[in-house]
Short mmCIF file of C-alpha atoms and ligand atoms in Angstrom, two decimals:
data_model
loop_
_atom_site.label_atom_id
_atom_site.label_comp_id
_atom_site.label_asym_id
_atom_site.label_seq_id
_atom_site.Cartn_x
_atom_site.Cartn_y
_atom_site.Cartn_z
CA MET C 290 0.00 0.00 0.00
CA ARG C 291 1.63 3.20 -1.17
CA LEU C 292 -0.75 5.79 0.23
CA THR C 293 -0.41 5.86 3.98
CA PRO C 294 -3.50 6.32 6.12
CA LEU C 295 -2.41 9.88 6.93
CA ILE C 296 -2.99 10.75 3.32
CA LEU C 297 -6.67 10.08 3.75
CA LEU C 298 -6.88 12.37 6.74
CA PRO C 299 -8.39 15.43 5.06
CA LEU C 300 -10.94 13.27 3.31
CA LEU C 301 -11.91 11.68 6.59
CA VAL C 302 -12.16 15.10 8.16
CA ALA C 303 -14.26 16.25 5.23
CA ALA C 304 -16.52 13.22 5.60
CA ASP C 305 -16.73 13.75 9.33
CA GLN C 306 -17.93 17.30 8.81
CA ALA C 307 -20.49 16.18 6.24
CA PRO C 308 -23.26 18.75 6.32
CA LEU C 309 -26.59 17.89 7.81
CA PRO C 310 -29.26 17.54 5.13
CA ASP C 311 -31.00 20.80 6.00
CA LYS C 312 -27.70 22.64 6.10
CA ALA C 313 -26.94 21.30 2.64
CA ALA C 314 -30.35 22.43 1.42
CA GLY C 315 -29.66 25.89 2.77
CA TRP C 316 -26.36 25.96 0.96
CA PHE C 317 -27.98 24.85 -2.21
CA ASP C 318 -30.51 27.69 -2.01
CA LYS C 319 -27.62 30.04 -1.48
CA ALA C 320 -25.88 28.46 -4.42
CA LYS C 321 -28.89 28.94 -6.65
CA ALA C 322 -29.14 32.58 -5.62
CA TYR C 323 -25.45 32.91 -6.38
CA VAL C 324 -25.91 32.10 -10.06
CA SER C 325 -26.52 35.54 -11.52
CA SER C 326 -29.45 36.24 -13.83
CA ALA C 327 -26.96 36.70 -16.65
CA ALA C 328 -26.00 33.07 -16.22
CA PRO C 329 -29.19 31.15 -15.54
CA SER C 330 -28.49 27.81 -13.97
CA ILE C 331 -27.24 25.51 -16.66
CA PRO C 332 -29.54 22.66 -17.70
CA ILE C 333 -26.67 20.26 -17.52
CA PRO C 334 -28.30 16.99 -18.61
CA GLU C 335 -29.42 18.66 -21.86
CA PHE C 336 -25.88 19.31 -22.96
CA PRO C 337 -24.86 17.08 -25.83
CA ASN C 338 -22.70 14.30 -24.55
CA PRO C 339 -19.45 14.72 -26.47
CA LEU C 340 -17.75 11.67 -27.87
CA ASP C 341 -14.85 10.50 -25.75
CA ALA C 342 -12.31 11.01 -28.49
CA GLY C 343 -13.36 14.61 -29.07
CA ALA C 344 -13.52 15.20 -25.36
CA SER C 345 -9.99 14.04 -24.70
CA LYS C 346 -8.78 16.28 -27.53
CA VAL C 347 -10.37 19.27 -25.85
CA ALA C 348 -9.09 18.08 -22.48
CA ALA C 349 -5.55 17.97 -23.77
CA GLY C 350 -5.79 21.57 -24.94
CA VAL C 351 -7.23 23.37 -21.94
CA VAL C 352 -6.39 21.31 -18.89
CA GLU C 353 -3.15 22.43 -17.28
CA LYS C 354 -0.86 19.74 -15.94
CA ILE C 355 -0.08 20.40 -12.30
CA ASN C 356 3.10 19.04 -10.77
CA VAL C 357 5.46 19.54 -7.87
CA ARG C 358 7.55 22.08 -9.78
CA ASN C 359 4.83 24.31 -11.22
CA TRP C 360 1.87 24.28 -8.86
CA GLN C 361 2.91 27.27 -6.77
CA ARG C 362 3.48 29.36 -9.90
CA LYS C 363 0.30 28.26 -11.66
CA LEU C 364 -1.87 28.79 -8.61
CA ALA C 365 -0.29 32.09 -7.64
CA PRO C 366 -2.66 35.08 -7.43
CA LYS C 367 -2.92 36.93 -10.74
CA ALA C 368 -2.65 40.68 -11.05
CA ASP C 369 -6.21 41.64 -11.84
CA THR C 370 -8.57 38.71 -11.77
CA ASP C 371 -9.73 36.13 -9.27
CA GLU C 372 -9.25 32.57 -10.40
CA GLU C 373 -11.33 29.54 -9.63
CA TRP C 374 -9.36 26.34 -10.05
CA ILE C 375 -10.87 22.92 -10.49
CA ILE C 376 -8.13 20.36 -10.24
CA LEU C 377 -8.69 16.66 -10.75
CA LEU C 378 -6.36 14.42 -8.79
CA THR C 379 -6.32 11.03 -10.36
CA GLY C 380 -4.10 7.98 -10.46
CA GLY C 381 -3.36 4.71 -12.16
CA ASN C 382 -2.72 1.13 -11.16
CA LYS C 383 -0.49 2.00 -8.26
CA THR C 384 -2.24 4.98 -6.72
CA CYS C 385 -5.84 4.30 -7.71
CA TYR C 386 -5.72 0.51 -7.96
CA GLY C 387 -6.63 0.93 -11.62
CA LYS C 388 -10.12 2.15 -10.73
CA CYS C 389 -9.94 5.78 -11.83
CA GLY C 390 -10.77 5.08 -15.50
CA PRO C 391 -14.50 5.96 -15.35
CA VAL C 392 -13.77 9.15 -13.43
CA ASN C 393 -11.13 10.15 -16.00
CA THR C 394 -13.68 9.63 -18.76
CA ALA C 395 -16.28 11.71 -16.91
CA TRP C 396 -13.66 14.42 -16.43
CA ASN C 397 -12.77 14.46 -20.11
CA GLU C 398 -16.44 14.77 -20.98
CA SER C 399 -16.92 17.58 -18.50
CA VAL C 400 -14.00 19.68 -19.79
CA PRO C 401 -15.70 21.07 -22.95
CA LEU C 402 -18.86 21.74 -20.93
CA LEU C 403 -16.90 23.59 -18.28
CA LYS C 404 -15.19 25.68 -20.91
CA ALA C 405 -18.60 26.46 -22.43
CA LEU C 406 -19.98 27.90 -19.20
CA PRO C 407 -20.86 31.58 -19.57
CA ALA C 408 -18.56 33.85 -17.58
CA PRO C 409 -20.56 36.87 -16.38
CA ALA C 410 -18.58 40.04 -15.67
CA GLY C 411 -16.99 39.91 -12.26
CA SER C 412 -16.98 36.15 -12.02
CA PRO C 413 -13.64 34.49 -11.38
CA ARG C 414 -11.76 33.05 -14.33
CA LEU C 415 -12.28 29.31 -14.45
CA LYS C 416 -9.08 27.27 -14.69
CA LEU C 417 -8.83 23.51 -15.05
CA GLY C 418 -5.95 21.41 -13.81
CA LEU C 419 -4.95 17.79 -13.66
CA LEU C 420 -2.62 16.24 -11.12
CA ASP C 421 -1.56 12.71 -11.97
CA CYS C 422 -0.71 11.09 -8.65
CA GLU C 423 0.87 8.16 -10.44
CA LYS C 424 3.53 10.50 -11.83
CA ASP C 425 3.62 12.96 -8.98
CA GLU C 426 3.25 10.98 -5.80
CA VAL C 427 5.20 13.53 -3.80
CA LEU C 428 2.84 16.41 -4.49
CA CYS C 429 -0.18 14.20 -3.92
CA THR C 430 1.32 13.16 -0.61
CA ALA C 431 2.09 16.76 0.31
CA TRP C 432 -1.48 17.71 -0.54
CA ALA C 433 -2.47 14.67 1.48
CA SER C 434 -4.82 13.44 -1.12
CA GLY C 435 -6.57 10.20 -1.81
CA VAL C 436 -7.78 9.75 -5.38
CA PRO C 437 -9.96 10.39 -7.29
CA VAL C 438 -10.84 13.77 -5.89
CA ILE C 439 -11.33 17.35 -7.03
CA TYR C 440 -9.58 20.22 -5.32
CA HIS C 441 -11.51 23.45 -5.73
CA PHE C 442 -9.47 26.59 -5.02
CA LEU C 443 -10.56 30.21 -5.07
CA ILE C 444 -7.47 32.34 -5.61
CA PRO C 445 -8.15 36.03 -5.01
CA ALA C 446 -6.50 38.53 -7.34
CA VAL C 447 -3.54 40.54 -6.11
CA ALA C 448 -5.44 43.79 -6.72
CA SER C 449 -8.39 42.82 -4.54
CA THR C 450 -6.19 41.81 -1.63
CA ALA C 451 -3.59 44.58 -1.67
CA GLY C 452 -2.48 45.28 1.86
CA THR C 453 -3.36 41.90 3.31
CA THR C 454 -0.24 39.83 3.75
CA ALA C 455 -1.64 36.37 3.18
CA PRO C 456 -5.20 36.43 1.88
CA PRO C 457 -6.85 33.06 2.41
CA LYS C 458 -7.28 30.78 -0.59
CA PRO C 459 -10.37 28.75 0.22
CA LEU C 460 -10.10 25.07 -0.63
CA HIS C 461 -13.00 22.69 -0.97
CA ILE C 462 -12.22 19.00 -1.43
CA ILE C 463 -14.75 17.05 -3.45
CA PRO C 464 -14.33 13.28 -3.34
CA LEU C 465 -15.51 11.51 -6.49
CA ASN C 466 -17.32 8.21 -6.38
CA ILE C 467 -15.41 5.83 -8.64
CA THR C 468 -18.55 4.09 -9.86
CA THR C 469 -21.20 6.81 -10.09
CA THR C 470 -19.39 10.02 -11.08
CA GLU C 471 -20.73 11.60 -14.27
CA ALA C 472 -19.69 14.67 -16.21
CA SER C 473 -22.67 16.60 -14.78
CA ASP C 474 -21.33 16.02 -11.25
CA ILE C 475 -18.21 17.93 -12.26
CA VAL C 476 -19.85 20.60 -14.44
CA SER C 477 -22.14 21.62 -11.56
CA LEU C 478 -19.18 22.43 -9.27
CA PRO C 479 -17.92 25.92 -10.23
CA SER C 480 -19.49 29.21 -9.18
CA THR C 481 -20.38 30.01 -12.80
CA SER C 482 -22.54 26.89 -12.79
CA LYS C 483 -24.36 25.64 -9.68
CA SER C 484 -21.64 26.26 -7.11
CA ARG C 485 -21.94 22.67 -5.99
CA TYR C 486 -18.51 22.98 -4.39
CA LEU C 487 -20.23 24.82 -1.55
CA GLN C 488 -21.87 21.55 -0.54
CA PHE C 489 -18.47 20.45 0.70
CA ASP C 490 -16.96 22.06 3.76
CA GLU C 491 -13.98 24.28 3.33
CA TYR C 492 -10.78 22.51 4.31
CA THR C 493 -8.79 24.56 6.81
CA GLY C 494 -6.48 21.93 8.32
CA ILE C 495 -2.71 21.95 8.70
CA LEU C 496 -2.18 20.35 5.28
CA HIS C 497 -3.91 23.13 3.30
CA PRO C 498 -1.43 23.69 0.42
CA PHE C 499 -1.35 27.49 0.96
CA ASP C 500 -2.84 28.41 4.30
CA GLY C 501 -2.02 25.34 6.40
CA THR C 502 0.60 25.33 9.13
CA LEU C 503 3.01 23.14 7.16
CA ALA C 504 2.85 25.44 4.14
CA LYS C 505 3.39 28.54 6.28
CA PHE C 506 6.61 27.03 7.63
CA GLY C 507 7.71 25.85 4.19
CA LEU C 508 7.46 22.24 5.28
CA LEU C 509 4.91 21.03 2.75
CA HIS C 510 7.39 19.63 0.24
CA PRO C 511 9.72 18.11 2.87
CA PHE C 512 6.67 16.48 4.42
CA GLY C 513 5.64 15.15 1.01
CA TYR C 514 9.08 13.71 0.33
CA PHE C 515 9.34 12.25 3.81
CA MET C 516 5.96 10.55 3.76
CA TRP C 517 6.50 9.40 0.22
CA ALA C 518 9.89 7.90 1.11
CA LEU C 519 8.38 6.24 4.14
CA GLY C 520 5.76 4.65 1.92
CA SER C 521 8.25 3.66 -0.78
CA ILE C 522 11.02 2.07 1.29
CA PRO C 523 10.53 -1.68 1.00
CA GLY C 524 10.06 -3.55 4.26
CA TRP C 525 13.29 -5.51 3.95
CA VAL C 526 15.35 -2.33 3.62
CA MET C 527 13.72 -1.05 6.77
CA MET C 528 14.53 -4.31 8.58
CA LEU C 529 18.16 -4.22 7.41
CA GLY C 530 18.46 -0.65 8.63
CA ILE C 531 17.01 -1.46 12.03
CA SER C 532 19.22 -4.51 12.46
CA PHE C 533 22.31 -2.52 11.39
CA ILE C 534 21.58 0.27 13.86
CA SER C 535 20.88 -2.11 16.72
CA ARG C 536 24.12 -3.98 16.03
CA GLN C 537 26.01 -0.70 16.16
CA ILE C 538 24.45 0.16 19.49
CA MET C 539 25.16 -3.30 20.88
CA SER C 540 28.82 -3.26 19.89
CA ARG C 541 29.26 0.23 21.38
CA ARG C 542 27.85 -1.03 24.65
CA MET C 543 30.16 -4.04 24.60
CA MET C 544 33.14 -1.77 24.08
CA ARG C 545 32.21 0.40 27.04
CA ALA C 546 31.40 -2.43 29.40
CA PRO C 547 34.23 -3.02 31.91
CA GLY C 548 35.94 -6.36 32.27
CA ILE C 549 35.87 -7.24 28.61
CA PRO C 550 39.32 -8.59 27.79
CA GLU C 551 39.21 -7.20 24.24
CA VAL C 552 39.44 -3.59 25.44
CA PRO C 553 43.07 -3.56 26.62
CA ALA C 554 44.00 -5.81 23.72
CA ALA C 555 42.66 -3.20 21.28
CA GLY C 556 44.65 -0.37 22.93
CA PRO C 557 47.45 1.52 21.22
CA GLY C 558 50.40 -0.59 20.23
CA ALA C 559 48.28 -3.66 19.84
CA PRO C 560 48.74 -5.14 16.36
CA HIS C 561 45.76 -5.39 14.04
CA GLY C 562 44.79 -8.68 15.54
CA GLN C 563 41.38 -9.34 16.96
CA ALA C 564 40.28 -5.73 16.59
CA ALA C 565 40.83 -5.61 12.85
CA PRO C 566 37.59 -7.23 11.64
CA ARG C 567 35.55 -4.85 13.76
CA THR C 568 33.74 -2.05 11.99
CA ALA C 569 33.20 1.63 12.60
CA PRO C 570 32.16 1.70 16.24
CA ALA C 571 35.22 -0.24 17.40
CA THR C 572 37.54 2.22 15.65
CA GLY C 573 35.40 5.09 16.87
CA SER C 574 35.81 4.16 20.50
CA GLN C 575 39.44 3.20 20.22
CA PRO C 576 40.77 6.55 21.54
CA LYS C 577 38.61 6.07 24.59
CA ALA C 578 39.86 2.56 25.13
CA GLY C 579 43.40 3.79 24.61
CA GLY C 580 42.90 6.60 27.09
CA GLY C 581 41.59 4.09 29.59
CA SER C 582 44.64 1.90 29.36
CA ALA C 583 46.92 4.95 29.47
CA LYS C 584 45.35 5.94 32.78
CA LYS C 585 45.81 2.44 34.07
CA ARG C 586 49.49 2.56 33.20
CA LYS C 587 50.09 5.72 35.25
C1 NAG L 685 -8.62 12.18 -21.23
O1 NAG L 685 -7.95 13.17 -22.00
C2 NAG L 685 -6.54 13.12 -21.90
C3 NAG L 685 -5.98 14.31 -22.65
O2 NAG L 685 -6.18 14.20 -24.01
C4 NAG L 685 -6.05 11.80 -22.46
O3 NAG L 685 -4.64 11.73 -22.34
C5 NAG L 685 -6.67 10.67 -21.65
O4 NAG L 685 -6.30 9.44 -22.19
C6 NAG L 685 -8.19 10.79 -21.65
N1 NAG L 685 -8.70 9.79 -20.72
C7 NAG L 685 -9.80 9.11 -20.94
C8 NAG L 685 -10.16 8.09 -19.91
O5 NAG L 685 -10.49 9.30 -21.93
C1 NAG L 686 -2.72 -1.63 -15.17
O1 NAG L 686 -3.23 -2.92 -14.84
C2 NAG L 686 -3.92 -3.56 -15.91
C3 NAG L 686 -4.52 -4.84 -15.39
O2 NAG L 686 -3.84 -5.31 -14.27
C4 NAG L 686 -2.96 -3.77 -17.08
O3 NAG L 686 -3.64 -4.37 -18.14
C5 NAG L 686 -2.39 -2.41 -17.52
O4 NAG L 686 -1.44 -2.60 -18.54
C6 NAG L 686 -1.76 -1.70 -16.35
N1 NAG L 686 -1.38 -0.36 -16.78
C7 NAG L 686 -0.20 0.16 -16.51
C8 NAG L 686 0.01 1.55 -17.02
O5 NAG L 686 0.67 -0.42 -15.89
C1 NAG L 687 -20.57 5.15 -4.70
O1 NAG L 687 -21.89 5.04 -5.13
C2 NAG L 687 -22.44 3.74 -4.95
C3 NAG L 687 -23.81 3.72 -5.57
O2 NAG L 687 -24.57 4.82 -5.17
C4 NAG L 687 -22.50 3.45 -3.45
O3 NAG L 687 -23.02 2.15 -3.24
C5 NAG L 687 -21.10 3.53 -2.89
O4 NAG L 687 -21.14 3.34 -1.49
C6 NAG L 687 -20.48 4.86 -3.19
N1 NAG L 687 -19.10 4.85 -2.78
C7 NAG L 687 -18.59 5.76 -1.96
C8 NAG L 687 -17.17 5.61 -1.62
O5 NAG L 687 -19.26 6.68 -1.52
#
């Protein structure tokens, strides 16, 4: 298992905070009110269902690939306009147990529909991203994500937040059901559509990629690498390491213990006899042993 349980933490938190039904209904009313009259709520099921081949062609053109090197730049606040990012985190055989295929298809179908959404004046610019956790396990680990899931970010423009040092970048995490997700479930998410992202609580935990404690201390990437390494080191390497370290400790203790005949024998002047096959710790403690015998000689 590559993804450690910690990776699922935000999802569990999100599930734990699942809104009560009436709360969700309230949100949905708010969401409906949020769709401006210029952009009447989109009759999503009536959209033509694009052929997969055409859809993936469109997807290739407008979906930005997110990775560990570019995500901070791509998601940085822009000079004049707010941006709303919808990022699909998906995986393959290793990270999604080969089950993300249907979700990937639904995503590809949703991309042309998302791009076709009307953008009324003042609405944030809609950006689409894809993070392949199979290729970029470190970033997925740093973002603490299970797959498949959509990360919805609202990135305020620089102009609108001038003066504030670190304006919050709200993140909503939308888990996708691997069997039932359809394009309409994705198209209804953004604020220019039905704002369905509001049905999911905002994530404000320590692993928030921008506002979380780890990110504030610049520890997000180290954490990602550390957890990823922990998950990637095979068990036998771990066992070898533990056995090596415990041997080192044991031999150090033996060297320090009094009454061991080897200690004087390994003192200065002693030929490379019994002490020779010993490894690092024996040599390391030799000055001590030598000092001990020197004192004895006085
Ligand atoms: C989705 O579109 C991308 C980009 O063209 C393509 O690489 C991928 O194979 C497509 N996936 C599916 C499941 O259609
Ligand atoms: C994923 O697994 C399936 C079935 O186990 C296999 O057919 C396919 O080639 C694998 N894909 C990759 C990219 O390894
Ligand atoms: C996905 O949807 C199916 C059918 O509605 C349901 O049985 C299943 O529990 C759902 N899976 C998750 C992880 O919510």
